[in-house]
């Protein structure tokens, strides 16, 4: 591998952008295809499929044996609210290899005793995203779970602006209708607001905090994998 | 500390820029109970210092040797290890899997 190729891969990774390294195993010739360049690439279908699955692998194309090294940014889950559901959600999310942060300005909730080993930030969302928590991007899922618009709304606004791949908000249909009205007033379009999963979670009849956590994580995995795997969310 | 692929590729670039000979190994195919997934990396310098893992420890020694040779001769190569292979058994891929590894010099 040429040092320039390696430098491109490292730069894309540092910028949290996906890239695929294409290696011709006969001779070792290589090129990097950045995420934004995939659509125009001769191998676009193959590359898009591997990017969607996140899996590196061998492929045959144009009579050659190629290895695709998929470099996708690690998926992050940002939980708004250090609440009971979050306590169940965080360890499950870690088991799915998600990188987890919890944000809640209420210091009675955001205690290390309630969230052992979890990245916990006792700040308002806007303050947290300005420092303690890395800025949101397309490889982030955001779950707003406080029930309190003062805390949830700024996080939802940030998540929609950053085009997070998943945005979910806890609350009844009535609560969500009020939220839609507030976000509309803030200038968000119907389709932007429509990206919020609310009431949050897959409809599996979840009752306990742990079951609700499962329904949320199921929905997050679906948002991540389903569109390009060709199955409905 | 456990090295992520992030650390490994960053180390490969840093080491090379420091003027060290560097080779990168990547798992390109696995069969059976191979312990490291396809795409896993290991980086090695000309002295045999390495970061990362391609087999959870089983064949690291042999991969490092190939890496040092790739640094010396400047050629990429594909190597295969498996229980059916006497050499592989000797180097210890006793977990019952087989892996193919691409080893390339960083130039």
mmCIF file of C-alpha atoms in Angstrom:
data_model
loop_
_atom_site.group_PDB
_atom_site.id
_atom_site.type_symbol
_atom_site.label_atom_id
_atom_site.label_comp_id
_atom_site.label_asym_id
_atom_site.label_seq_id
_atom_site.Cartn_x
_atom_site.Cartn_y
_atom_site.Cartn_z
ATOM 1 C CA UNK A 1 0.000 0.000 0.000
ATOM 2 C CA UNK A 2 1.262 3.429 -0.825
ATOM 3 C CA UNK A 3 1.595 5.844 2.070
ATOM 4 C CA UNK A 4 -0.697 8.289 0.226
ATOM 5 C CA UNK A 5 -3.454 5.649 0.134
ATOM 6 C CA UNK A 6 -3.016 4.984 3.834
ATOM 7 C CA UNK A 7 -3.138 8.713 4.558
ATOM 8 C CA UNK A 8 -6.460 9.048 2.689
ATOM 9 C CA UNK A 9 -7.963 6.151 4.676
ATOM 10 C CA UNK A 10 -6.815 7.644 7.966
ATOM 11 C CA UNK A 11 -8.081 11.109 7.034
ATOM 12 C CA UNK A 12 -11.528 9.765 6.077
ATOM 13 C CA UNK A 13 -11.701 7.758 9.289
ATOM 14 C CA UNK A 14 -10.730 10.785 11.388
ATOM 15 C CA UNK A 15 -13.448 12.822 9.655
ATOM 16 C CA UNK A 16 -16.009 10.051 10.365
ATOM 17 C CA UNK A 17 -16.672 9.494 6.658
ATOM 18 C CA UNK A 18 -16.963 6.021 5.146
ATOM 19 C CA UNK A 19 -14.510 4.800 2.522
ATOM 20 C CA UNK A 20 -13.735 1.536 0.751
ATOM 21 C CA UNK A 21 -10.257 0.348 -0.154
ATOM 22 C CA UNK A 22 -10.279 -1.723 -3.349
ATOM 23 C CA UNK A 23 -7.307 -4.096 -3.601
ATOM 24 C CA UNK A 24 -6.554 -6.148 -6.720
ATOM 25 C CA UNK A 25 -5.146 -9.348 -5.256
ATOM 26 C CA UNK A 26 -3.231 -10.072 -8.488
ATOM 27 C CA UNK A 27 -0.425 -7.573 -8.106
ATOM 28 C CA UNK A 28 -1.741 -5.560 -5.182
ATOM 29 C CA UNK A 29 -2.902 -2.432 -7.043
ATOM 30 C CA UNK A 30 -5.161 -0.317 -4.807
ATOM 31 C CA UNK A 31 -7.495 2.639 -4.807
ATOM 32 C CA UNK A 32 -9.697 4.327 -2.212
ATOM 33 C CA UNK A 33 -13.307 5.114 -3.043
ATOM 34 C CA UNK A 34 -14.759 7.722 -0.692
ATOM 35 C CA UNK A 35 -18.408 7.418 0.277
ATOM 36 C CA UNK A 36 -19.362 10.387 -1.890
ATOM 37 C CA UNK A 37 -17.613 8.835 -4.903
ATOM 38 C CA UNK A 38 -19.364 5.454 -4.788
ATOM 39 C CA UNK A 39 -22.364 6.393 -6.946
ATOM 40 C CA UNK A 40 -20.127 7.381 -9.878
ATOM 41 C CA UNK A 41 -17.784 4.394 -9.540
ATOM 42 C CA UNK A 42 -17.794 1.547 -12.110
ATOM 43 C CA UNK A 43 -18.255 -0.872 -9.194
ATOM 44 C CA UNK A 44 -20.973 1.244 -7.561
ATOM 45 C CA UNK A 45 -23.454 -1.614 -6.954
ATOM 46 C CA UNK A 46 -20.880 -3.837 -5.289
ATOM 47 C CA UNK A 47 -19.434 -0.992 -3.253
ATOM 48 C CA UNK A 48 -22.846 0.255 -2.109
ATOM 49 C CA UNK A 49 -23.823 -3.243 -0.993
ATOM 50 C CA UNK A 50 -20.656 -3.702 1.026
ATOM 51 C CA UNK A 51 -20.950 -0.264 2.573
ATOM 52 C CA UNK A 52 -24.546 -1.011 3.578
ATOM 53 C CA UNK A 53 -23.583 -4.254 5.285
ATOM 54 C CA UNK A 54 -20.438 -2.746 6.759
ATOM 55 C CA UNK A 55 -18.587 -5.927 5.832
ATOM 56 C CA UNK A 56 -15.253 -6.258 4.086
ATOM 57 C CA UNK A 57 -14.923 -9.140 1.636
ATOM 58 C CA UNK A 58 -13.666 -10.737 -1.564
ATOM 59 C CA UNK A 59 -15.485 -9.995 -4.814
ATOM 60 C CA UNK A 60 -14.986 -10.882 -8.454
ATOM 61 C CA UNK A 61 -15.341 -8.038 -10.894
ATOM 62 C CA UNK A 62 -14.215 -7.597 -14.480
ATOM 63 C CA UNK A 63 -12.491 -10.972 -14.314
ATOM 64 C CA UNK A 64 -10.338 -9.961 -11.374
ATOM 65 C CA UNK A 65 -10.281 -11.004 -7.754
ATOM 66 C CA UNK A 66 -10.704 -7.910 -5.586
ATOM 67 C CA UNK A 67 -10.759 -7.407 -1.843
ATOM 68 C CA UNK A 68 -12.948 -4.624 -0.489
ATOM 69 C CA UNK A 69 -11.906 -3.228 2.883
ATOM 70 C CA UNK A 70 -14.928 -1.347 4.220
ATOM 71 C CA UNK A 71 -14.085 1.430 6.619
ATOM 72 C CA UNK A 72 -17.277 2.786 8.150
ATOM 73 C CA UNK A 73 -17.296 5.142 11.134
ATOM 74 C CA UNK A 74 -18.294 3.474 14.400
ATOM 75 C CA UNK A 75 -22.022 3.856 15.088
ATOM 76 C CA UNK A 76 -22.833 6.058 18.078
ATOM 77 C CA UNK A 77 -25.973 6.127 20.186
ATOM 78 C CA UNK A 78 -26.671 9.357 22.048
ATOM 79 C CA UNK A 79 -29.332 8.939 24.720
ATOM 80 C CA UNK A 80 -31.062 12.042 26.018
ATOM 81 C CA UNK A 81 -32.248 11.399 29.557
ATOM 82 C CA UNK A 82 -30.567 9.383 32.303
ATOM 83 C CA UNK A 83 -33.889 7.696 32.981
ATOM 84 C CA UNK A 84 -34.995 4.175 33.886
ATOM 85 C CA UNK A 85 -35.316 3.071 30.249
ATOM 86 C CA UNK A 86 -31.815 4.409 29.569
ATOM 87 C CA UNK A 87 -30.432 2.253 32.367
ATOM 88 C CA UNK A 88 -31.758 -0.810 30.533
ATOM 89 C CA UNK A 89 -30.857 0.550 27.098
ATOM 90 C CA UNK A 90 -27.183 1.376 27.652
ATOM 91 C CA UNK A 91 -25.788 -2.091 28.432
ATOM 92 C CA UNK A 92 -27.817 -3.594 25.570
ATOM 93 C CA UNK A 93 -26.478 -0.953 23.179
ATOM 94 C CA UNK A 94 -22.927 -1.725 24.273
ATOM 95 C CA UNK A 95 -23.581 -5.409 23.530
ATOM 96 C CA UNK A 96 -24.468 -4.322 19.971
ATOM 97 C CA UNK A 97 -21.061 -2.581 19.745
ATOM 98 C CA UNK A 98 -22.649 0.863 19.695
ATOM 99 C CA UNK A 99 -20.622 3.656 21.233
ATOM 100 C CA UNK A 100 -22.961 5.129 23.885
ATOM 101 C CA UNK A 101 -23.274 8.559 25.512
ATOM 102 C CA UNK A 102 -25.998 9.689 27.909
ATOM 103 C CA UNK A 103 -26.865 13.361 28.276
ATOM 104 C CA UNK A 104 -29.050 14.740 31.076
ATOM 105 C CA UNK A 105 -28.629 18.087 32.827
ATOM 106 C CA UNK A 106 -30.504 16.825 35.887
ATOM 107 C CA UNK A 107 -27.755 15.769 38.254
ATOM 108 C CA UNK A 108 -30.152 13.685 40.339
ATOM 109 C CA UNK A 109 -30.599 11.413 37.296
ATOM 110 C CA UNK A 110 -27.142 11.592 35.745
ATOM 111 C CA UNK A 111 -25.191 9.742 38.416
ATOM 112 C CA UNK A 112 -22.385 7.240 37.811
ATOM 113 C CA UNK A 113 -24.074 4.856 40.271
ATOM 114 C CA UNK A 114 -27.054 4.604 37.941
ATOM 115 C CA UNK A 115 -24.846 4.294 34.815
ATOM 116 C CA UNK A 116 -21.686 2.402 35.723
ATOM 117 C CA UNK A 117 -19.085 2.522 32.984
ATOM 118 C CA UNK A 118 -21.214 4.669 30.667
ATOM 119 C CA UNK A 119 -20.109 7.984 29.168
ATOM 120 C CA UNK A 120 -22.433 10.258 31.135
ATOM 121 C CA UNK A 121 -22.666 14.011 30.590
ATOM 122 C CA UNK A 122 -24.634 16.084 33.128
ATOM 123 C CA UNK A 123 -25.184 19.057 30.813
ATOM 124 C CA UNK A 124 -27.875 20.509 28.592
ATOM 125 C CA UNK A 125 -27.744 18.927 25.112
ATOM 126 C CA UNK A 126 -26.529 22.083 23.343
ATOM 127 C CA UNK A 127 -23.714 22.521 25.863
ATOM 128 C CA UNK A 128 -22.812 18.838 25.634
ATOM 129 C CA UNK A 129 -22.598 18.917 21.807
ATOM 130 C CA UNK A 130 -20.360 21.986 22.058
ATOM 131 C CA UNK A 131 -17.711 20.103 24.001
ATOM 132 C CA UNK A 132 -18.105 16.970 26.099
ATOM 133 C CA UNK A 133 -19.868 14.928 23.398
ATOM 134 C CA UNK A 134 -18.573 14.792 19.810
ATOM 135 C CA UNK A 135 -20.855 16.598 17.334
ATOM 136 C CA UNK A 136 -23.685 14.520 15.879
ATOM 137 C CA UNK A 137 -23.388 13.144 12.348
ATOM 138 C CA UNK A 138 -25.069 10.671 9.961
ATOM 139 C CA UNK A 139 -23.548 7.722 11.838
ATOM 140 C CA UNK A 140 -25.335 8.657 15.062
ATOM 141 C CA UNK A 141 -28.625 7.472 16.509
ATOM 142 C CA UNK A 142 -30.369 9.798 18.958
ATOM 143 C CA UNK A 143 -32.999 8.611 21.426
ATOM 144 C CA UNK A 144 -34.763 11.376 23.365
ATOM 145 C CA UNK A 145 -36.233 9.828 26.493
ATOM 146 C CA UNK A 146 -36.724 12.553 29.118
ATOM 147 C CA UNK A 147 -40.406 13.392 28.403
ATOM 148 C CA UNK A 148 -39.306 16.980 29.004
ATOM 149 C CA UNK A 149 -39.382 19.225 25.924
ATOM 150 C CA UNK A 150 -36.844 21.590 27.493
ATOM 151 C CA UNK A 151 -34.278 18.772 27.323
ATOM 152 C CA UNK A 152 -35.534 16.635 24.434
ATOM 153 C CA UNK A 153 -36.319 19.361 21.890
ATOM 154 C CA UNK A 154 -32.816 20.875 21.558
ATOM 155 C CA UNK A 155 -31.400 17.385 21.066
ATOM 156 C CA UNK A 156 -34.021 16.542 18.429
ATOM 157 C CA UNK A 157 -33.254 19.794 16.616
ATOM 158 C CA UNK A 158 -29.529 18.986 16.645
ATOM 159 C CA UNK A 159 -30.197 15.410 15.482
ATOM 160 C CA UNK A 160 -32.387 16.493 12.550
ATOM 161 C CA UNK A 161 -29.880 19.144 11.470
ATOM 162 C CA UNK A 162 -27.022 16.631 11.602
ATOM 163 C CA UNK A 163 -29.067 14.111 9.561
ATOM 164 C CA UNK A 164 -28.601 11.395 12.162
ATOM 165 C CA UNK A 165 -29.624 8.028 10.670
ATOM 166 C CA UNK A 166 -32.027 7.459 13.536
ATOM 167 C CA UNK A 167 -33.981 9.940 15.637
ATOM 168 C CA UNK A 168 -36.503 8.664 18.159
ATOM 169 C CA UNK A 169 -38.518 10.370 20.859
ATOM 170 C CA UNK A 170 -40.439 8.940 23.789
ATOM 171 C CA UNK A 171 -43.969 10.126 24.411
ATOM 172 C CA UNK A 172 -47.576 9.467 23.575
ATOM 173 C CA UNK A 173 -49.144 10.442 20.259
ATOM 174 C CA UNK A 174 -50.585 13.515 21.993
ATOM 175 C CA UNK A 175 -47.164 14.513 23.332
ATOM 176 C CA UNK A 176 -45.725 13.996 19.867
ATOM 177 C CA UNK A 177 -48.420 16.120 18.225
ATOM 178 C CA UNK A 178 -47.396 19.008 20.486
ATOM 179 C CA UNK A 179 -43.745 18.327 19.620
ATOM 180 C CA UNK A 180 -44.538 18.382 15.886
ATOM 181 C CA UNK A 181 -46.221 21.754 16.351
ATOM 182 C CA UNK A 182 -43.175 23.172 18.159
ATOM 183 C CA UNK A 183 -40.700 21.849 15.566
ATOM 184 C CA UNK A 184 -42.882 23.144 12.722
ATOM 185 C CA UNK A 185 -42.805 26.545 14.367
ATOM 186 C CA UNK A 186 -39.005 26.258 14.525
ATOM 187 C CA UNK A 187 -38.965 25.906 10.738
ATOM 188 C CA UNK A 188 -38.658 22.153 10.197
ATOM 189 C CA UNK A 189 -40.526 20.661 7.254
ATOM 190 C CA UNK A 190 -43.064 17.864 7.503
ATOM 191 C CA UNK A 191 -40.637 15.378 5.962
ATOM 192 C CA UNK A 192 -37.846 16.355 8.345
ATOM 193 C CA UNK A 193 -40.129 15.973 11.355
ATOM 194 C CA UNK A 194 -41.423 12.741 9.838
ATOM 195 C CA UNK A 195 -37.969 11.235 10.358
ATOM 196 C CA UNK A 196 -38.568 11.183 14.107
ATOM 197 C CA UNK A 197 -39.684 7.762 15.319
ATOM 198 C CA UNK A 198 -42.464 8.590 17.761
ATOM 199 C CA UNK A 199 -43.755 7.007 19.825
ATOM 200 C CA UNK A 200 -40.252 5.561 19.986
ATOM 201 C CA UNK A 201 -39.531 1.884 19.355
ATOM 202 C CA UNK A 202 -40.931 -0.943 17.272
ATOM 203 C CA UNK A 203 -44.514 -1.774 18.140
ATOM 204 C CA UNK A 204 -43.940 -5.073 19.949
ATOM 205 C CA UNK A 205 -46.177 -4.348 22.906
ATOM 206 C CA UNK A 206 -43.184 -3.596 25.126
ATOM 207 C CA UNK A 207 -44.057 -2.927 28.771
ATOM 208 C CA UNK A 208 -40.960 -3.003 31.009
ATOM 209 C CA UNK A 209 -37.987 -0.647 30.585
ATOM 210 C CA UNK A 210 -35.898 -3.540 29.255
ATOM 211 C CA UNK A 211 -38.569 -4.450 26.707
ATOM 212 C CA UNK A 212 -38.850 -0.836 25.599
ATOM 213 C CA UNK A 213 -35.052 -0.804 25.250
ATOM 214 C CA UNK A 214 -35.278 -3.863 22.985
ATOM 215 C CA UNK A 215 -37.940 -2.169 20.859
ATOM 216 C CA UNK A 216 -35.764 0.951 20.527
ATOM 217 C CA UNK A 217 -32.639 -1.021 19.609
ATOM 218 C CA UNK A 218 -34.620 -3.119 17.128
ATOM 219 C CA UNK A 219 -35.746 0.093 15.486
ATOM 220 C CA UNK A 220 -32.191 1.456 15.428
ATOM 221 C CA UNK A 221 -30.812 -1.716 13.818
ATOM 222 C CA UNK A 222 -33.630 -1.579 11.263
ATOM 223 C CA UNK A 223 -32.848 2.048 10.452
ATOM 224 C CA UNK A 224 -29.190 1.129 10.014
ATOM 225 C CA UNK A 225 -29.540 -2.062 7.982
ATOM 226 C CA UNK A 226 -33.031 -2.451 6.536
ATOM 227 C CA UNK A 227 -33.135 0.207 3.799
ATOM 228 C CA UNK A 228 -30.243 -1.238 1.855
ATOM 229 C CA UNK A 229 -30.866 -4.849 2.854
ATOM 230 C CA UNK A 230 -34.157 -4.591 0.970
ATOM 231 C CA UNK A 231 -36.501 -5.285 3.882
ATOM 232 C CA UNK A 232 -39.132 -2.971 5.306
ATOM 233 C CA UNK A 233 -38.386 -1.151 8.559
ATOM 234 C CA UNK B 1 -4.764 -2.049 25.691
ATOM 235 C CA UNK B 2 -6.832 -3.538 22.900
ATOM 236 C CA UNK B 3 -5.902 -2.038 19.535
ATOM 237 C CA UNK B 4 -8.690 -1.054 17.193
ATOM 238 C CA UNK B 5 -8.300 -1.025 13.412
ATOM 239 C CA UNK B 6 -8.218 2.730 13.822
ATOM 240 C CA UNK B 7 -5.057 2.575 15.955
ATOM 241 C CA UNK B 8 -3.496 0.054 13.590
ATOM 242 C CA UNK B 9 -3.863 2.065 10.380
ATOM 243 C CA UNK B 10 -2.825 5.232 12.195
ATOM 244 C CA UNK B 11 0.254 3.426 13.552
ATOM 245 C CA UNK B 12 1.094 2.118 10.078
ATOM 246 C CA UNK B 13 1.145 5.669 8.732
ATOM 247 C CA UNK B 14 3.068 7.081 11.707
ATOM 248 C CA UNK B 15 5.682 4.319 11.622
ATOM 249 C CA UNK B 16 6.216 4.727 7.870
ATOM 250 C CA UNK B 17 6.576 8.495 8.167
ATOM 251 C CA UNK B 18 9.190 7.903 10.870
ATOM 252 C CA UNK B 19 11.163 6.045 8.220
ATOM 253 C CA UNK B 20 10.519 2.540 9.476
ATOM 254 C CA UNK B 21 9.834 -0.346 7.088
ATOM 255 C CA UNK B 22 6.141 -1.238 7.480
ATOM 256 C CA UNK B 23 3.900 -4.041 6.255
ATOM 257 C CA UNK B 24 0.136 -4.381 6.657
ATOM 258 C CA UNK B 25 -1.642 -7.735 6.938
ATOM 259 C CA UNK B 26 -5.388 -8.037 6.285
ATOM 260 C CA UNK B 27 -7.611 -11.097 6.766
ATOM 261 C CA UNK B 28 -9.307 -11.546 3.378
ATOM 262 C CA UNK B 29 -11.085 -14.890 3.791
ATOM 263 C CA UNK B 30 -11.995 -17.243 6.640
ATOM 264 C CA UNK B 31 -13.519 -20.698 6.896
ATOM 265 C CA UNK B 32 -14.722 -22.488 10.003
ATOM 266 C CA UNK B 33 -13.975 -21.140 13.446
ATOM 267 C CA UNK B 34 -11.439 -18.473 12.499
ATOM 268 C CA UNK B 35 -11.288 -16.122 15.465
ATOM 269 C CA UNK B 36 -10.847 -12.775 13.685
ATOM 270 C CA UNK B 37 -13.298 -11.394 11.132
ATOM 271 C CA UNK B 38 -12.522 -10.624 7.499
ATOM 272 C CA UNK B 39 -10.982 -7.158 7.256
ATOM 273 C CA UNK B 40 -8.981 -7.430 10.509
ATOM 274 C CA UNK B 41 -5.549 -5.828 10.341
ATOM 275 C CA UNK B 42 -2.101 -6.354 11.764
ATOM 276 C CA UNK B 43 0.772 -3.941 11.182
ATOM 277 C CA UNK B 44 4.409 -4.942 11.540
ATOM 278 C CA UNK B 45 7.689 -3.053 11.184
ATOM 279 C CA UNK B 46 11.044 -4.310 9.900
ATOM 280 C CA UNK B 47 12.112 -5.280 13.416
ATOM 281 C CA UNK B 48 9.037 -7.444 13.972
ATOM 282 C CA UNK B 49 7.241 -4.995 16.273
ATOM 283 C CA UNK B 50 3.513 -5.341 15.638
ATOM 284 C CA UNK B 51 0.042 -4.084 16.563
ATOM 285 C CA UNK B 52 -3.316 -5.731 15.987
ATOM 286 C CA UNK B 53 -4.314 -9.309 15.312
ATOM 287 C CA UNK B 54 -5.311 -11.501 12.382
ATOM 288 C CA UNK B 55 -5.981 -14.729 14.227
ATOM 289 C CA UNK B 56 -6.317 -14.019 17.918
ATOM 290 C CA UNK B 57 -2.730 -15.187 18.363
ATOM 291 C CA UNK B 58 -2.605 -18.510 16.501
ATOM 292 C CA UNK B 59 -0.607 -17.593 13.406
ATOM 293 C CA UNK B 60 0.608 -14.115 14.306
ATOM 294 C CA UNK B 61 4.241 -15.264 14.361
ATOM 295 C CA UNK B 62 4.116 -16.556 10.797
ATOM 296 C CA UNK B 63 2.266 -13.453 9.558
ATOM 297 C CA UNK B 64 4.852 -11.204 11.189
ATOM 298 C CA UNK B 65 7.634 -13.161 9.460
ATOM 299 C CA UNK B 66 5.868 -12.743 6.108
ATOM 300 C CA UNK B 67 5.448 -9.055 6.851
ATOM 301 C CA UNK B 68 9.144 -8.588 7.533
ATOM 302 C CA UNK B 69 9.909 -10.418 4.250
ATOM 303 C CA UNK B 70 7.421 -8.236 2.367
ATOM 304 C CA UNK B 71 9.189 -5.157 3.724
ATOM 305 C CA UNK B 72 12.499 -6.577 2.506
ATOM 306 C CA UNK B 73 11.416 -7.594 -1.004
ATOM 307 C CA UNK B 74 8.728 -4.969 -1.585
ATOM 308 C CA UNK B 75 6.124 -7.460 -2.883
ATOM 309 C CA UNK B 76 2.594 -8.094 -1.643
ATOM 310 C CA UNK B 77 1.545 -11.713 -1.099
ATOM 311 C CA UNK B 78 -1.435 -13.831 -0.086
ATOM 312 C CA UNK B 79 -0.801 -16.532 2.506
ATOM 313 C CA UNK B 80 -3.140 -19.223 3.744
ATOM 314 C CA UNK B 81 -3.243 -21.048 7.048
ATOM 315 C CA UNK B 82 -5.412 -23.987 7.996
ATOM 316 C CA UNK B 83 -5.514 -27.186 9.962
ATOM 317 C CA UNK B 84 -5.117 -29.240 6.772
ATOM 318 C CA UNK B 85 -1.722 -27.634 6.299
ATOM 319 C CA UNK B 86 1.130 -29.165 8.265
ATOM 320 C CA UNK B 87 2.904 -25.805 8.540
ATOM 321 C CA UNK B 88 -0.209 -24.099 9.777
ATOM 322 C CA UNK B 89 -0.711 -26.768 12.383
ATOM 323 C CA UNK B 90 2.861 -26.232 13.514
ATOM 324 C CA UNK B 91 2.367 -22.475 13.809
ATOM 325 C CA UNK B 92 -0.733 -23.146 15.803
ATOM 326 C CA UNK B 93 -4.052 -22.464 14.074
ATOM 327 C CA UNK B 94 -5.396 -25.208 16.286
ATOM 328 C CA UNK B 95 -8.847 -23.674 16.536
ATOM 329 C CA UNK B 96 -9.950 -25.664 13.478
ATOM 330 C CA UNK B 97 -10.384 -22.731 11.143
ATOM 331 C CA UNK B 98 -8.611 -21.607 8.002
ATOM 332 C CA UNK B 99 -7.707 -18.078 7.040
ATOM 333 C CA UNK B 100 -6.230 -16.274 4.044
ATOM 334 C CA UNK B 101 -4.196 -13.172 4.743
ATOM 335 C CA UNK B 102 -3.029 -10.445 2.345
ATOM 336 C CA UNK B 103 0.358 -9.064 3.382
ATOM 337 C CA UNK B 104 1.633 -5.906 1.703
ATOM 338 C CA UNK B 105 4.513 -3.524 2.246
ATOM 339 C CA UNK B 106 3.656 0.149 2.879
ATOM 340 C CA UNK B 107 5.737 2.130 0.424
#
